[in-house]
mmCIF file with all atom_site columns, C-alpha atoms in Angstrom:
data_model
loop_
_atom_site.group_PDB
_atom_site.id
_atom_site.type_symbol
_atom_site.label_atom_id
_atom_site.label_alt_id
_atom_site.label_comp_id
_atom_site.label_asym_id
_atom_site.label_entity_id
_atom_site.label_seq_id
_atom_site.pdbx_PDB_ins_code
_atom_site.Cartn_x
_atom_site.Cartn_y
_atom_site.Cartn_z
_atom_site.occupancy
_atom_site.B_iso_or_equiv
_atom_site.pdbx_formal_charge
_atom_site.auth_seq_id
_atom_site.auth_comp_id
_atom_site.auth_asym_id
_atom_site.auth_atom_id
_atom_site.pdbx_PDB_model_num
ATOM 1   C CA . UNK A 1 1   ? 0.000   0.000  0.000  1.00 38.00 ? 1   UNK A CA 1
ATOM 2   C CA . UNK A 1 2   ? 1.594   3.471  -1.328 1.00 42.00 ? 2   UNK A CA 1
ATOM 3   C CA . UNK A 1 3   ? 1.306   5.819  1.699  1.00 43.00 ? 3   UNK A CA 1
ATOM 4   C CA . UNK A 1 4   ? -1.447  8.249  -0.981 1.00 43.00 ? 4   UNK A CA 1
ATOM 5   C CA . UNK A 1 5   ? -3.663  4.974  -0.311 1.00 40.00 ? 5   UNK A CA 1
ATOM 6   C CA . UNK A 1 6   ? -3.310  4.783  3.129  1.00 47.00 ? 6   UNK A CA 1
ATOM 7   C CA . UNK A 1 7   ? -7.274  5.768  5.138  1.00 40.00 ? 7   UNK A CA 1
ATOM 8   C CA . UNK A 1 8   ? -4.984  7.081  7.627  1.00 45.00 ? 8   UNK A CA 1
ATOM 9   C CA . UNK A 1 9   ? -3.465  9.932  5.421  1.00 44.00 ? 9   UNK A CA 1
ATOM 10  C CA . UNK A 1 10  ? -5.413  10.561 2.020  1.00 42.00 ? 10  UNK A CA 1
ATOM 11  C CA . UNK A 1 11  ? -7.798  13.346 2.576  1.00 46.00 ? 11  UNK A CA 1
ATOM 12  C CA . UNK A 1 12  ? -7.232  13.460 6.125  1.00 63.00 ? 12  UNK A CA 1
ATOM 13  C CA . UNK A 1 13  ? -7.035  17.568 6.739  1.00 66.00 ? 13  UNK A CA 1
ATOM 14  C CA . UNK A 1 14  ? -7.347  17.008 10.502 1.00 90.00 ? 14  UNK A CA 1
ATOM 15  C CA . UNK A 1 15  ? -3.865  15.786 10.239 1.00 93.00 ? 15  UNK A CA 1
ATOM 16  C CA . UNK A 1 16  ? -2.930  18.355 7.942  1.00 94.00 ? 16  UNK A CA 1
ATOM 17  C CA . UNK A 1 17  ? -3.790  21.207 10.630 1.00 95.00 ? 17  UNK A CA 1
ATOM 18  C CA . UNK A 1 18  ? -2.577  19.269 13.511 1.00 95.00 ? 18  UNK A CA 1
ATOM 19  C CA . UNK A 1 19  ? 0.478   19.057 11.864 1.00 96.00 ? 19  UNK A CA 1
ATOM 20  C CA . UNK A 1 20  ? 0.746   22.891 11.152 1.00 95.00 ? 20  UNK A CA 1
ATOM 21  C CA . UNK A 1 21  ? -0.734  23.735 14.433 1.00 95.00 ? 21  UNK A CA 1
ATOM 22  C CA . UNK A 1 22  ? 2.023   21.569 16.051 1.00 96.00 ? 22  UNK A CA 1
ATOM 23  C CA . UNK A 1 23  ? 4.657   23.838 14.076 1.00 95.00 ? 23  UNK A CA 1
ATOM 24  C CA . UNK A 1 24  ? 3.255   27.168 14.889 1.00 91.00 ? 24  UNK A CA 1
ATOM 25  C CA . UNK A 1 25  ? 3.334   25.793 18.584 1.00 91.00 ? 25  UNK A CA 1
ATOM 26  C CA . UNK A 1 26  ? 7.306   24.901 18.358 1.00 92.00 ? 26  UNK A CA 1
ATOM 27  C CA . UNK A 1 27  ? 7.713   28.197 16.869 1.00 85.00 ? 27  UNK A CA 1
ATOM 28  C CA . UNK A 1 28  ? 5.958   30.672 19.267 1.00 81.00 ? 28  UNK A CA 1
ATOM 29  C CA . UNK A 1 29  ? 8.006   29.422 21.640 1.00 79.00 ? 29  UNK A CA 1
ATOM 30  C CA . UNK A 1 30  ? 11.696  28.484 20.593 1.00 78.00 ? 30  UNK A CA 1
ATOM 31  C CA . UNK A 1 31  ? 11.676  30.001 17.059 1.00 76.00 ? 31  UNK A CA 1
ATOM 32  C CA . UNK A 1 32  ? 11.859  29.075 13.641 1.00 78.00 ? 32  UNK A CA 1
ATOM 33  C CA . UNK A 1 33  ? 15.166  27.804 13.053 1.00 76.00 ? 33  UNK A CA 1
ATOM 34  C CA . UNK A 1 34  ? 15.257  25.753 16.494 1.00 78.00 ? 34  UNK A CA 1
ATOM 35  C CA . UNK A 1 35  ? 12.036  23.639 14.814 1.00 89.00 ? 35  UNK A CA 1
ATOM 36  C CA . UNK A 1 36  ? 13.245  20.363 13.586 1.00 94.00 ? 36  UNK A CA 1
ATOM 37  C CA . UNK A 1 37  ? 10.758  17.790 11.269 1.00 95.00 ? 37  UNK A CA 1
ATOM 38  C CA . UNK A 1 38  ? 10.889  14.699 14.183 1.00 95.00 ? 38  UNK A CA 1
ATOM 39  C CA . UNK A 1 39  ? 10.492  17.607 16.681 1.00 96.00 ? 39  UNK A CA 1
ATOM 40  C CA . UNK A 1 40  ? 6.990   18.285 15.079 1.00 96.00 ? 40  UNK A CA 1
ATOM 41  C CA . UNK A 1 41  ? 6.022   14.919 14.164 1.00 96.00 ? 41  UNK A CA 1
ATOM 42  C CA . UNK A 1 42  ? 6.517   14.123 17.856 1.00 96.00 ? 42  UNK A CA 1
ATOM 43  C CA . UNK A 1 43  ? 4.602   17.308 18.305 1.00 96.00 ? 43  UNK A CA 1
ATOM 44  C CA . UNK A 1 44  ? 1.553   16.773 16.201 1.00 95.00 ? 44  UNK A CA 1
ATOM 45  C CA . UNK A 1 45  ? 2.025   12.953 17.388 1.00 94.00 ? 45  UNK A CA 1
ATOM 46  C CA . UNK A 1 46  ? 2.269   11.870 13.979 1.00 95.00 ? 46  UNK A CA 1
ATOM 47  C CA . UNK A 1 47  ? 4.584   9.344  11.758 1.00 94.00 ? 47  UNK A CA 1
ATOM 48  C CA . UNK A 1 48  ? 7.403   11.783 10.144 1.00 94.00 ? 48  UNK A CA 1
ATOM 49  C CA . UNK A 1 49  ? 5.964   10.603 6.829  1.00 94.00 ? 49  UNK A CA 1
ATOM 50  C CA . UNK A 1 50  ? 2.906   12.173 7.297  1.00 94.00 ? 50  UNK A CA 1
ATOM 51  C CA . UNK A 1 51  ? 4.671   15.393 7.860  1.00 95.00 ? 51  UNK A CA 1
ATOM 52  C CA . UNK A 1 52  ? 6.911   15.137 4.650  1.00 92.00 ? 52  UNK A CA 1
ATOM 53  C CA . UNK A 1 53  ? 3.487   13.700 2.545  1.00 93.00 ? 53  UNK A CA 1
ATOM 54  C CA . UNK A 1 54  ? 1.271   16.774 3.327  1.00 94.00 ? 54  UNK A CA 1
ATOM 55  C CA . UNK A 1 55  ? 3.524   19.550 3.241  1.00 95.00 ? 55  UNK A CA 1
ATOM 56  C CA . UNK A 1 56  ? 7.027   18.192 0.768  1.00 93.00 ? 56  UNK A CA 1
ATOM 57  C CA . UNK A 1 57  ? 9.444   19.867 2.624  1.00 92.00 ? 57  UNK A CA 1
ATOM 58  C CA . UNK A 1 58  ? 10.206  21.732 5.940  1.00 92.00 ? 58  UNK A CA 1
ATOM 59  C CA . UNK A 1 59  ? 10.637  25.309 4.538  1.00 89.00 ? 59  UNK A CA 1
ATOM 60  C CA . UNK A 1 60  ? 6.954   25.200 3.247  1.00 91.00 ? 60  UNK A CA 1
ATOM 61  C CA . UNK A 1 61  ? 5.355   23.750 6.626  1.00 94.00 ? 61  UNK A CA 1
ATOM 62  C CA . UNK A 1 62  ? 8.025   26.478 8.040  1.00 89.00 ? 62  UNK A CA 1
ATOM 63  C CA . UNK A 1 63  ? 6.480   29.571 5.551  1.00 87.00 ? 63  UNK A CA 1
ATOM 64  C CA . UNK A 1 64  ? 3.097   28.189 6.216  1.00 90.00 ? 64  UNK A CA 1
ATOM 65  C CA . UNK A 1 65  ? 3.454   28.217 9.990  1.00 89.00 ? 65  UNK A CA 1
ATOM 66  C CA . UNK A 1 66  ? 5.194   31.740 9.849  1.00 81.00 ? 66  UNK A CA 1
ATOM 67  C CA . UNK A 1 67  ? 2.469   32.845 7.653  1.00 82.00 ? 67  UNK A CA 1
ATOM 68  C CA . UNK A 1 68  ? -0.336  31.685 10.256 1.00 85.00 ? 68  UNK A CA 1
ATOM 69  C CA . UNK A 1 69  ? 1.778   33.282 13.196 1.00 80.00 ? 69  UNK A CA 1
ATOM 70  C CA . UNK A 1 70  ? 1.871   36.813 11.647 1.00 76.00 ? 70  UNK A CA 1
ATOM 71  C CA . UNK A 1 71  ? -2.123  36.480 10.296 1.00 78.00 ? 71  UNK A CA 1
ATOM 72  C CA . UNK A 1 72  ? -2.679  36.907 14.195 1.00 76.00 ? 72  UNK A CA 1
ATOM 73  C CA . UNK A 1 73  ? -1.173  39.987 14.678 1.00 76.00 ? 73  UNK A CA 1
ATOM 74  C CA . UNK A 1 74  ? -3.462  41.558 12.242 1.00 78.00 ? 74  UNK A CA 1
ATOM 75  C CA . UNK A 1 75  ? -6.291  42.539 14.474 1.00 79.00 ? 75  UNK A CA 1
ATOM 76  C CA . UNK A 1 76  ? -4.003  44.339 16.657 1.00 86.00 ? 76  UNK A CA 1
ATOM 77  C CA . UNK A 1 77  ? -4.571  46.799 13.333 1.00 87.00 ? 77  UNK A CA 1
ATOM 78  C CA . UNK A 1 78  ? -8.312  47.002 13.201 1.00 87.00 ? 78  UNK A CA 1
ATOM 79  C CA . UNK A 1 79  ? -7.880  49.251 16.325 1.00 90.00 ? 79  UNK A CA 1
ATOM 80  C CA . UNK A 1 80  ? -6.183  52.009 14.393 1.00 91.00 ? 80  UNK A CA 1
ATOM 81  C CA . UNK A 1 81  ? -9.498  51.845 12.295 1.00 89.00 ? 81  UNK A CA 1
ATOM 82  C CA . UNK A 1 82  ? -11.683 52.283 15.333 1.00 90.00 ? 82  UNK A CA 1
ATOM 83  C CA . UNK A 1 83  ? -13.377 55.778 14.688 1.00 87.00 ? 83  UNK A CA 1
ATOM 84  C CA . UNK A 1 84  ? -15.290 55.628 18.118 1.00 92.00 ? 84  UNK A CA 1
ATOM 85  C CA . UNK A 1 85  ? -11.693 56.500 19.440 1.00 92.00 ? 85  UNK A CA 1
ATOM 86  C CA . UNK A 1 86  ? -9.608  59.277 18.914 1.00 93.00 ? 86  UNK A CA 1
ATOM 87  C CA . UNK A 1 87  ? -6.745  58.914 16.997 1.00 92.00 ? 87  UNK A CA 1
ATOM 88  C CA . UNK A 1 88  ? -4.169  58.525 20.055 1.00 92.00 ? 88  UNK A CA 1
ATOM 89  C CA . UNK A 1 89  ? -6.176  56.277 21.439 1.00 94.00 ? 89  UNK A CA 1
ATOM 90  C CA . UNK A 1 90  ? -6.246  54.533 18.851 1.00 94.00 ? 90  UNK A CA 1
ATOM 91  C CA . UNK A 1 91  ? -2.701  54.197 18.400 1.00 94.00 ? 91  UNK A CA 1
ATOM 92  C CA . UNK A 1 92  ? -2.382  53.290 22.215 1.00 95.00 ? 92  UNK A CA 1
ATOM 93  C CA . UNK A 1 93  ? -4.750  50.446 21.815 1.00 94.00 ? 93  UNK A CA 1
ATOM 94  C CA . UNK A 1 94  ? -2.924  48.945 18.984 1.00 93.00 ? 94  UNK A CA 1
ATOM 95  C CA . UNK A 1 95  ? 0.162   49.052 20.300 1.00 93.00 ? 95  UNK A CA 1
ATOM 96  C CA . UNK A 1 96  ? -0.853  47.401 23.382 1.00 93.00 ? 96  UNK A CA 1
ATOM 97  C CA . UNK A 1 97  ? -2.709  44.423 21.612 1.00 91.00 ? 97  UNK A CA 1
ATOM 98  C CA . UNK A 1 98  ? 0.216   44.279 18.792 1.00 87.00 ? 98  UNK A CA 1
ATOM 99  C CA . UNK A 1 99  ? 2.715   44.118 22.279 1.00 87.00 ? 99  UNK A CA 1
ATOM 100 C CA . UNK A 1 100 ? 0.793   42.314 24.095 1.00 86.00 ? 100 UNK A CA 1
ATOM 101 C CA . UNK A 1 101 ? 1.142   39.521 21.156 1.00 82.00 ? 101 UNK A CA 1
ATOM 102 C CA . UNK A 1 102 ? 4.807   39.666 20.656 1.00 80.00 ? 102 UNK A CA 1
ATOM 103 C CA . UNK A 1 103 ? 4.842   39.106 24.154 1.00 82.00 ? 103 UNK A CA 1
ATOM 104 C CA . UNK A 1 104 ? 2.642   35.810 23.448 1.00 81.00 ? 104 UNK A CA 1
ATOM 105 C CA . UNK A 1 105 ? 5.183   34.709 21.124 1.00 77.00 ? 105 UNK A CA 1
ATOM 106 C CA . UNK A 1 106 ? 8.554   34.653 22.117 1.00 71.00 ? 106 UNK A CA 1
ATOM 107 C CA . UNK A 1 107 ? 9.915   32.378 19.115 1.00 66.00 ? 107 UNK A CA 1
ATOM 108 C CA . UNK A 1 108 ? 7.953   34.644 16.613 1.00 65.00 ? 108 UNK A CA 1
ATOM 109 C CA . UNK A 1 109 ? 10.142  37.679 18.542 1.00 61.00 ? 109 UNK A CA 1
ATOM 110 C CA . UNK A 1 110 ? 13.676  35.665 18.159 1.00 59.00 ? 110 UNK A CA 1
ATOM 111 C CA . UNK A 1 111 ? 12.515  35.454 14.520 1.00 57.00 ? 111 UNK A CA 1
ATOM 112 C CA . UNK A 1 112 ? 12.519  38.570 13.730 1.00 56.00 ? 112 UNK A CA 1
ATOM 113 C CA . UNK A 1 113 ? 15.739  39.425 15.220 1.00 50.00 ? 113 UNK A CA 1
ATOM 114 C CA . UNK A 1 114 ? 17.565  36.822 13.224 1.00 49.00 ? 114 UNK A CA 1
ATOM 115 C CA . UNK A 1 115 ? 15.550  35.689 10.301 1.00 47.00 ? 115 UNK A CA 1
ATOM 116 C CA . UNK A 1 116 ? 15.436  32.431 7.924  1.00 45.00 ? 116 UNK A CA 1
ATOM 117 C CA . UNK A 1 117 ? 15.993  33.858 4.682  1.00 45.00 ? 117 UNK A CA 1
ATOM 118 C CA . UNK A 1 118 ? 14.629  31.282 2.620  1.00 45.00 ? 118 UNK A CA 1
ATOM 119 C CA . UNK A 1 119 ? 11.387  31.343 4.472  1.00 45.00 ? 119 UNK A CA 1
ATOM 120 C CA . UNK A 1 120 ? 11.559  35.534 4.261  1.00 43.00 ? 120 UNK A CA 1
ATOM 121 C CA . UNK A 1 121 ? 11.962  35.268 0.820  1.00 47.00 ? 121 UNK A CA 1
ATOM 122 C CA . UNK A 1 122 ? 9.671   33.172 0.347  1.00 47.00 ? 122 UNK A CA 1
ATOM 123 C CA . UNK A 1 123 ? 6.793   35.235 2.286  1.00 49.00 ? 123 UNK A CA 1
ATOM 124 C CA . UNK A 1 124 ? 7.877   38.550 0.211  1.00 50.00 ? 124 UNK A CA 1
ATOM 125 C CA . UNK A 1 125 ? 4.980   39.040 -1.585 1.00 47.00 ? 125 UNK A CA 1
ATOM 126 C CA . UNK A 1 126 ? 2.551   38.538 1.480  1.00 46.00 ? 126 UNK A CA 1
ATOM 127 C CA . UNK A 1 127 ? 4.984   40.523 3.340  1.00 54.00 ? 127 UNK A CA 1
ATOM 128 C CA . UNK A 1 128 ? 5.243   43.324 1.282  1.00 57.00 ? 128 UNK A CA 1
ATOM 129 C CA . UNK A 1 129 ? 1.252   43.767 0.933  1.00 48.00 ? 129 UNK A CA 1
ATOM 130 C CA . UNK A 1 130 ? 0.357   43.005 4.444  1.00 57.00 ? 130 UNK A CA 1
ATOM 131 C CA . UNK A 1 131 ? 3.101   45.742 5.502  1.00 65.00 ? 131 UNK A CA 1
ATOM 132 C CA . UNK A 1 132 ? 1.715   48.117 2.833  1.00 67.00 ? 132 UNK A CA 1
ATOM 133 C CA . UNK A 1 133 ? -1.334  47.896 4.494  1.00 68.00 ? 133 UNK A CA 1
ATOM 134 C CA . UNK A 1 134 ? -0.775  48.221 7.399  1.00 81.00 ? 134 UNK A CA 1
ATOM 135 C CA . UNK A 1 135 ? 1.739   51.377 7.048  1.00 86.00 ? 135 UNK A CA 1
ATOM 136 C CA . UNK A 1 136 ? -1.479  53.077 5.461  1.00 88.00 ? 136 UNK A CA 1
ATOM 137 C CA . UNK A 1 137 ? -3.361  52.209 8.245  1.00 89.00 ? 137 UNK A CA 1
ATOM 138 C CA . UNK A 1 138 ? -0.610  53.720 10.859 1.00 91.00 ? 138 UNK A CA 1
ATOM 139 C CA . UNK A 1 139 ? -0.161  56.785 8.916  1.00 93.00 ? 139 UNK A CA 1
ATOM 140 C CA . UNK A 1 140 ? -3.573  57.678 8.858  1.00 93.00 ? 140 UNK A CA 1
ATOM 141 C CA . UNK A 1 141 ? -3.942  57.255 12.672 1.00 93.00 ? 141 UNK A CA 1
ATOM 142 C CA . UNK A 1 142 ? -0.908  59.798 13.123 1.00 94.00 ? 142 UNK A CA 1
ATOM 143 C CA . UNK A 1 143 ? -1.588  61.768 10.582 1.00 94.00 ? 143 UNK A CA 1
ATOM 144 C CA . UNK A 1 144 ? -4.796  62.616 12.387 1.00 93.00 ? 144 UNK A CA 1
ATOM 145 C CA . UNK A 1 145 ? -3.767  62.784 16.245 1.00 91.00 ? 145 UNK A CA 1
ATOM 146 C CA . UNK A 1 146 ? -0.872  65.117 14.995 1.00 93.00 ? 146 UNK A CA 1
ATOM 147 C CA . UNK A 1 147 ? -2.091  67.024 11.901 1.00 93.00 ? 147 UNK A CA 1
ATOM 148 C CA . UNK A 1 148 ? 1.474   66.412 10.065 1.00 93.00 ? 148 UNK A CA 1
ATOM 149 C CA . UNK A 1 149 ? 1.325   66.140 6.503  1.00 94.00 ? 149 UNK A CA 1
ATOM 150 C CA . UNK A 1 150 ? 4.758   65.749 6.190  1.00 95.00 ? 150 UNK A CA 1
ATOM 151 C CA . UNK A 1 151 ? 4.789   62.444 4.610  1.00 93.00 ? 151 UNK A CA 1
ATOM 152 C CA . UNK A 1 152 ? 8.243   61.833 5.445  1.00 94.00 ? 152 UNK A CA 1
ATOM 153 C CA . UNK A 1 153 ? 7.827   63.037 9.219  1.00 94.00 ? 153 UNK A CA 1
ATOM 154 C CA . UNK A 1 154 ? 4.613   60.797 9.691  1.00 94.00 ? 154 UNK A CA 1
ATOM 155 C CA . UNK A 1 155 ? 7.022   57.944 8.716  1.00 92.00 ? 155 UNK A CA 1
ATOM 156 C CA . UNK A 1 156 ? 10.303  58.714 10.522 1.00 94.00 ? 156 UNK A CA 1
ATOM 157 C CA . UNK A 1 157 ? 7.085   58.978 13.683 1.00 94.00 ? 157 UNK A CA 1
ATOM 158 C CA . UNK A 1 158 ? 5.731   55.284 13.131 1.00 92.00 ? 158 UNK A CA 1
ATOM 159 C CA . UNK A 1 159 ? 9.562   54.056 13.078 1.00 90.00 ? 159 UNK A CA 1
ATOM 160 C CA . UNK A 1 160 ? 10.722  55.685 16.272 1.00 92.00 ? 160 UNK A CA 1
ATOM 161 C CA . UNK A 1 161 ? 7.334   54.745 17.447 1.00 93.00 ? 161 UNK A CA 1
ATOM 162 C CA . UNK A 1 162 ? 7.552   50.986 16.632 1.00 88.00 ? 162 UNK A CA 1
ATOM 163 C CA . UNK A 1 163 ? 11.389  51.006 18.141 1.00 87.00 ? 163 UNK A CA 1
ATOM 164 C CA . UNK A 1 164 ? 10.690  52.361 21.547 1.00 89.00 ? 164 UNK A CA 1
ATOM 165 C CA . UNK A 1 165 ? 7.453   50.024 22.096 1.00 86.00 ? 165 UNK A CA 1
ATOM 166 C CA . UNK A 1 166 ? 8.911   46.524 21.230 1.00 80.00 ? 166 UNK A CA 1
ATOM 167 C CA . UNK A 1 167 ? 12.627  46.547 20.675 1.00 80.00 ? 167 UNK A CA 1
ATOM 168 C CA . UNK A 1 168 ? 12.793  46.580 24.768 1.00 79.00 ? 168 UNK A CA 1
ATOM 169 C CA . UNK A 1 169 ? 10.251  43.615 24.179 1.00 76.00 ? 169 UNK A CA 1
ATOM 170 C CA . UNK A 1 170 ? 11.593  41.799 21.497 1.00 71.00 ? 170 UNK A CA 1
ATOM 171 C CA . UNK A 1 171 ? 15.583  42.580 23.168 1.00 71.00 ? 171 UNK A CA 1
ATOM 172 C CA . UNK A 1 172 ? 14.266  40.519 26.600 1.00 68.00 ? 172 UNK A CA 1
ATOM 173 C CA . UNK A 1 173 ? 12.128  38.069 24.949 1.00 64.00 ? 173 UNK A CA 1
ATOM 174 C CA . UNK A 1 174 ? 15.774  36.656 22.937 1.00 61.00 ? 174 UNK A CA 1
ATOM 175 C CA . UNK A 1 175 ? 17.632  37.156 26.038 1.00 59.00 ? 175 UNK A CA 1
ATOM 176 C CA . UNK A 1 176 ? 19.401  34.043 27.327 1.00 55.00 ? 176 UNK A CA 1
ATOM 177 C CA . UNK A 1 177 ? 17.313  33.015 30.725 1.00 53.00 ? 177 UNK A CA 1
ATOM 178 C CA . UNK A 1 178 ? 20.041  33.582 32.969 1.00 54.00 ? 178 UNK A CA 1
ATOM 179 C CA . UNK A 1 179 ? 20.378  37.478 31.652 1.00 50.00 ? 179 UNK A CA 1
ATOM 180 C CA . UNK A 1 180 ? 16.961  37.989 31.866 1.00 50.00 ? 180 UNK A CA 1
ATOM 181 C CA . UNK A 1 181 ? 16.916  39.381 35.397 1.00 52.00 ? 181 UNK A CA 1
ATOM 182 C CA . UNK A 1 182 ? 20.661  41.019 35.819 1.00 52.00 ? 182 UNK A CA 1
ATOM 183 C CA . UNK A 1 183 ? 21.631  42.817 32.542 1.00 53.00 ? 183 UNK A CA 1
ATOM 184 C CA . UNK A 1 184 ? 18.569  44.670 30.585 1.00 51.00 ? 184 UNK A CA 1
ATOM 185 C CA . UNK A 1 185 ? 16.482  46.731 31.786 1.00 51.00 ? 185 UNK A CA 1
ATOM 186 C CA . UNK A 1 186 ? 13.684  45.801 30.375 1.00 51.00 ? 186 UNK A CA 1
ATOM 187 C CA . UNK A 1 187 ? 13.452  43.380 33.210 1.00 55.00 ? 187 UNK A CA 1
ATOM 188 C CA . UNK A 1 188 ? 12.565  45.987 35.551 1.00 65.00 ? 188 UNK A CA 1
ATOM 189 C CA . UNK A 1 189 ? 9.980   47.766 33.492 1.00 68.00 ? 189 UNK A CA 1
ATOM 190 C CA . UNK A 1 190 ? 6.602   48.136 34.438 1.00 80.00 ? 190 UNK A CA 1
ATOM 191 C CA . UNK A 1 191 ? 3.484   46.513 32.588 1.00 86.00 ? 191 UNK A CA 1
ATOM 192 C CA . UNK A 1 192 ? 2.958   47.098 28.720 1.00 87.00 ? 192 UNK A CA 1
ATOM 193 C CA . UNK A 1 193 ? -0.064  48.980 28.963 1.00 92.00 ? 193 UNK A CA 1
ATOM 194 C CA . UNK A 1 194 ? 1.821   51.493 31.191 1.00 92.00 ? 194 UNK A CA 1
ATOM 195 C CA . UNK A 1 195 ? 4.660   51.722 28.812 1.00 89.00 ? 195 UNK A CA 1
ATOM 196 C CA . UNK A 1 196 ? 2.599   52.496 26.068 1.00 93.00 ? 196 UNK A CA 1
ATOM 197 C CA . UNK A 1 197 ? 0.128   54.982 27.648 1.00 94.00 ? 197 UNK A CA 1
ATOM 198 C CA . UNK A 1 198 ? 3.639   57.052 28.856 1.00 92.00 ? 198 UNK A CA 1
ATOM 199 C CA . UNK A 1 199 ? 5.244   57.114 25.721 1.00 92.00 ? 199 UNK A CA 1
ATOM 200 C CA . UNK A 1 200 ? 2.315   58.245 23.523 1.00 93.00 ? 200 UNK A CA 1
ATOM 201 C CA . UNK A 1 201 ? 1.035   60.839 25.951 1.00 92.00 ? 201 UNK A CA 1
ATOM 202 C CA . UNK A 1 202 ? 5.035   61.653 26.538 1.00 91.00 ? 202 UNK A CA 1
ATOM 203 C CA . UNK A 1 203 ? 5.652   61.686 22.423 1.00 90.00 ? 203 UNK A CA 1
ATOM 204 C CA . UNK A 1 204 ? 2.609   63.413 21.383 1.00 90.00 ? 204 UNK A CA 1
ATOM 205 C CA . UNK A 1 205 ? 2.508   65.994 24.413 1.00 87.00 ? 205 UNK A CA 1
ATOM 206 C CA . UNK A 1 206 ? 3.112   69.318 21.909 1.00 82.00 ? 206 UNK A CA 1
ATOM 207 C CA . UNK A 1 207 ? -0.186  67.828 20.026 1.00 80.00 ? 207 UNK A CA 1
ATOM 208 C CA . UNK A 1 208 ? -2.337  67.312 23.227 1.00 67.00 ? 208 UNK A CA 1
ATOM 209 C CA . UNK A 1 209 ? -3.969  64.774 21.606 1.00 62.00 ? 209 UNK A CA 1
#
């Protein structure tokens, strides 16, 4: 029996998302280049075979997985789209959700400090529309708290913006375990939510927004 005949694999998309599920799993917590195929099979408590059959090789179960994993940051930008708010509100609430799930996914956070190129490569095009998006989206929302038109300005705002939210975030999350509570100060830092609600009423004090 050719493993395509086997009742236990053909057709079988339970498998197929326990599989992937397993691999986003590995990779929210140790990161994408720490995920091995037997470490997933063992994961998804599956035969390796199955893992190789459904998906062909790692780096597409890895883009796939990666793919999912960034698809759930995206509602973290529906807040910047919330007109009941005002607009630095609305940029306080997104950065706390969009935080508050980097801080969910510590592997995801590791990735992006040191990333797979064949599996960024391979994401470009989703990459480069999902960011397109999403700038829009941020520009907008600080185009209206501040009332800059300044194209250029609005952007140089979202970068420094972006830094001083998660680069303290994403610099403990990679930390080594035994660092974590002697050398950065992030350690000592007080919740998220305060962070952000200091720096954007601290950033955008001249607007009084």
């Amino acid at each position: 029996m050719t493993l395509e005949q086997d009742p236990e694999v053909f057709g079988d998309k339970d498998t197929k998302q326990q599989i992937l599920d397993a691999t986003v799993e590995l990779i929210r917590k140790g990161g994408v280049e720490c995920v091995t195929l037997r470490q997933i099979a063992a994961k998804a408590e599956v035969n390796l075979a199955l893992v190789n059959y459904y998906y062909r090789s790692k780096d597409n179960l890895l883009i796939e997985a990666v793919r999912t994993l960034i698809s759930r940051f995206d509602a973290a930008f529906n807040a910047l789209e919330d007109e009941a708010l005002p607009p630095g509100e609305r940029l306080k609430q997104f950065f706390k959700q969009y935080a508050g799930h980097l801080l969910q996914y510590p592997g995801l956070a590791k990735h992006m400090m040191g990333q797979t190129p064949s599996i960024m490569g391979s994401l470009h095009k989703y990459s480069q529309y999902s960011k397109t998006m999403k700038q829009k989206k941020m520009l907008t929302a600080l185009r209206e708290a501040t009332g800059e038109q300044d194209e250029e300005r609005l952007r140089m705002m979202m970068v420094q913006l972006f830094g001083a939210v998660l680069m303290p975030i994403v610099a403990f999350t990679c930390a080594e375990p035994k660092d974590q509570d002697e050398s950065l100060p992030g350690a000592q830092l007080p919740p998220v939510e305060i962070q952000v609600d200091h720096l954007i009423d601290h950033y955008f004090h001249k607007y009084q927004i």
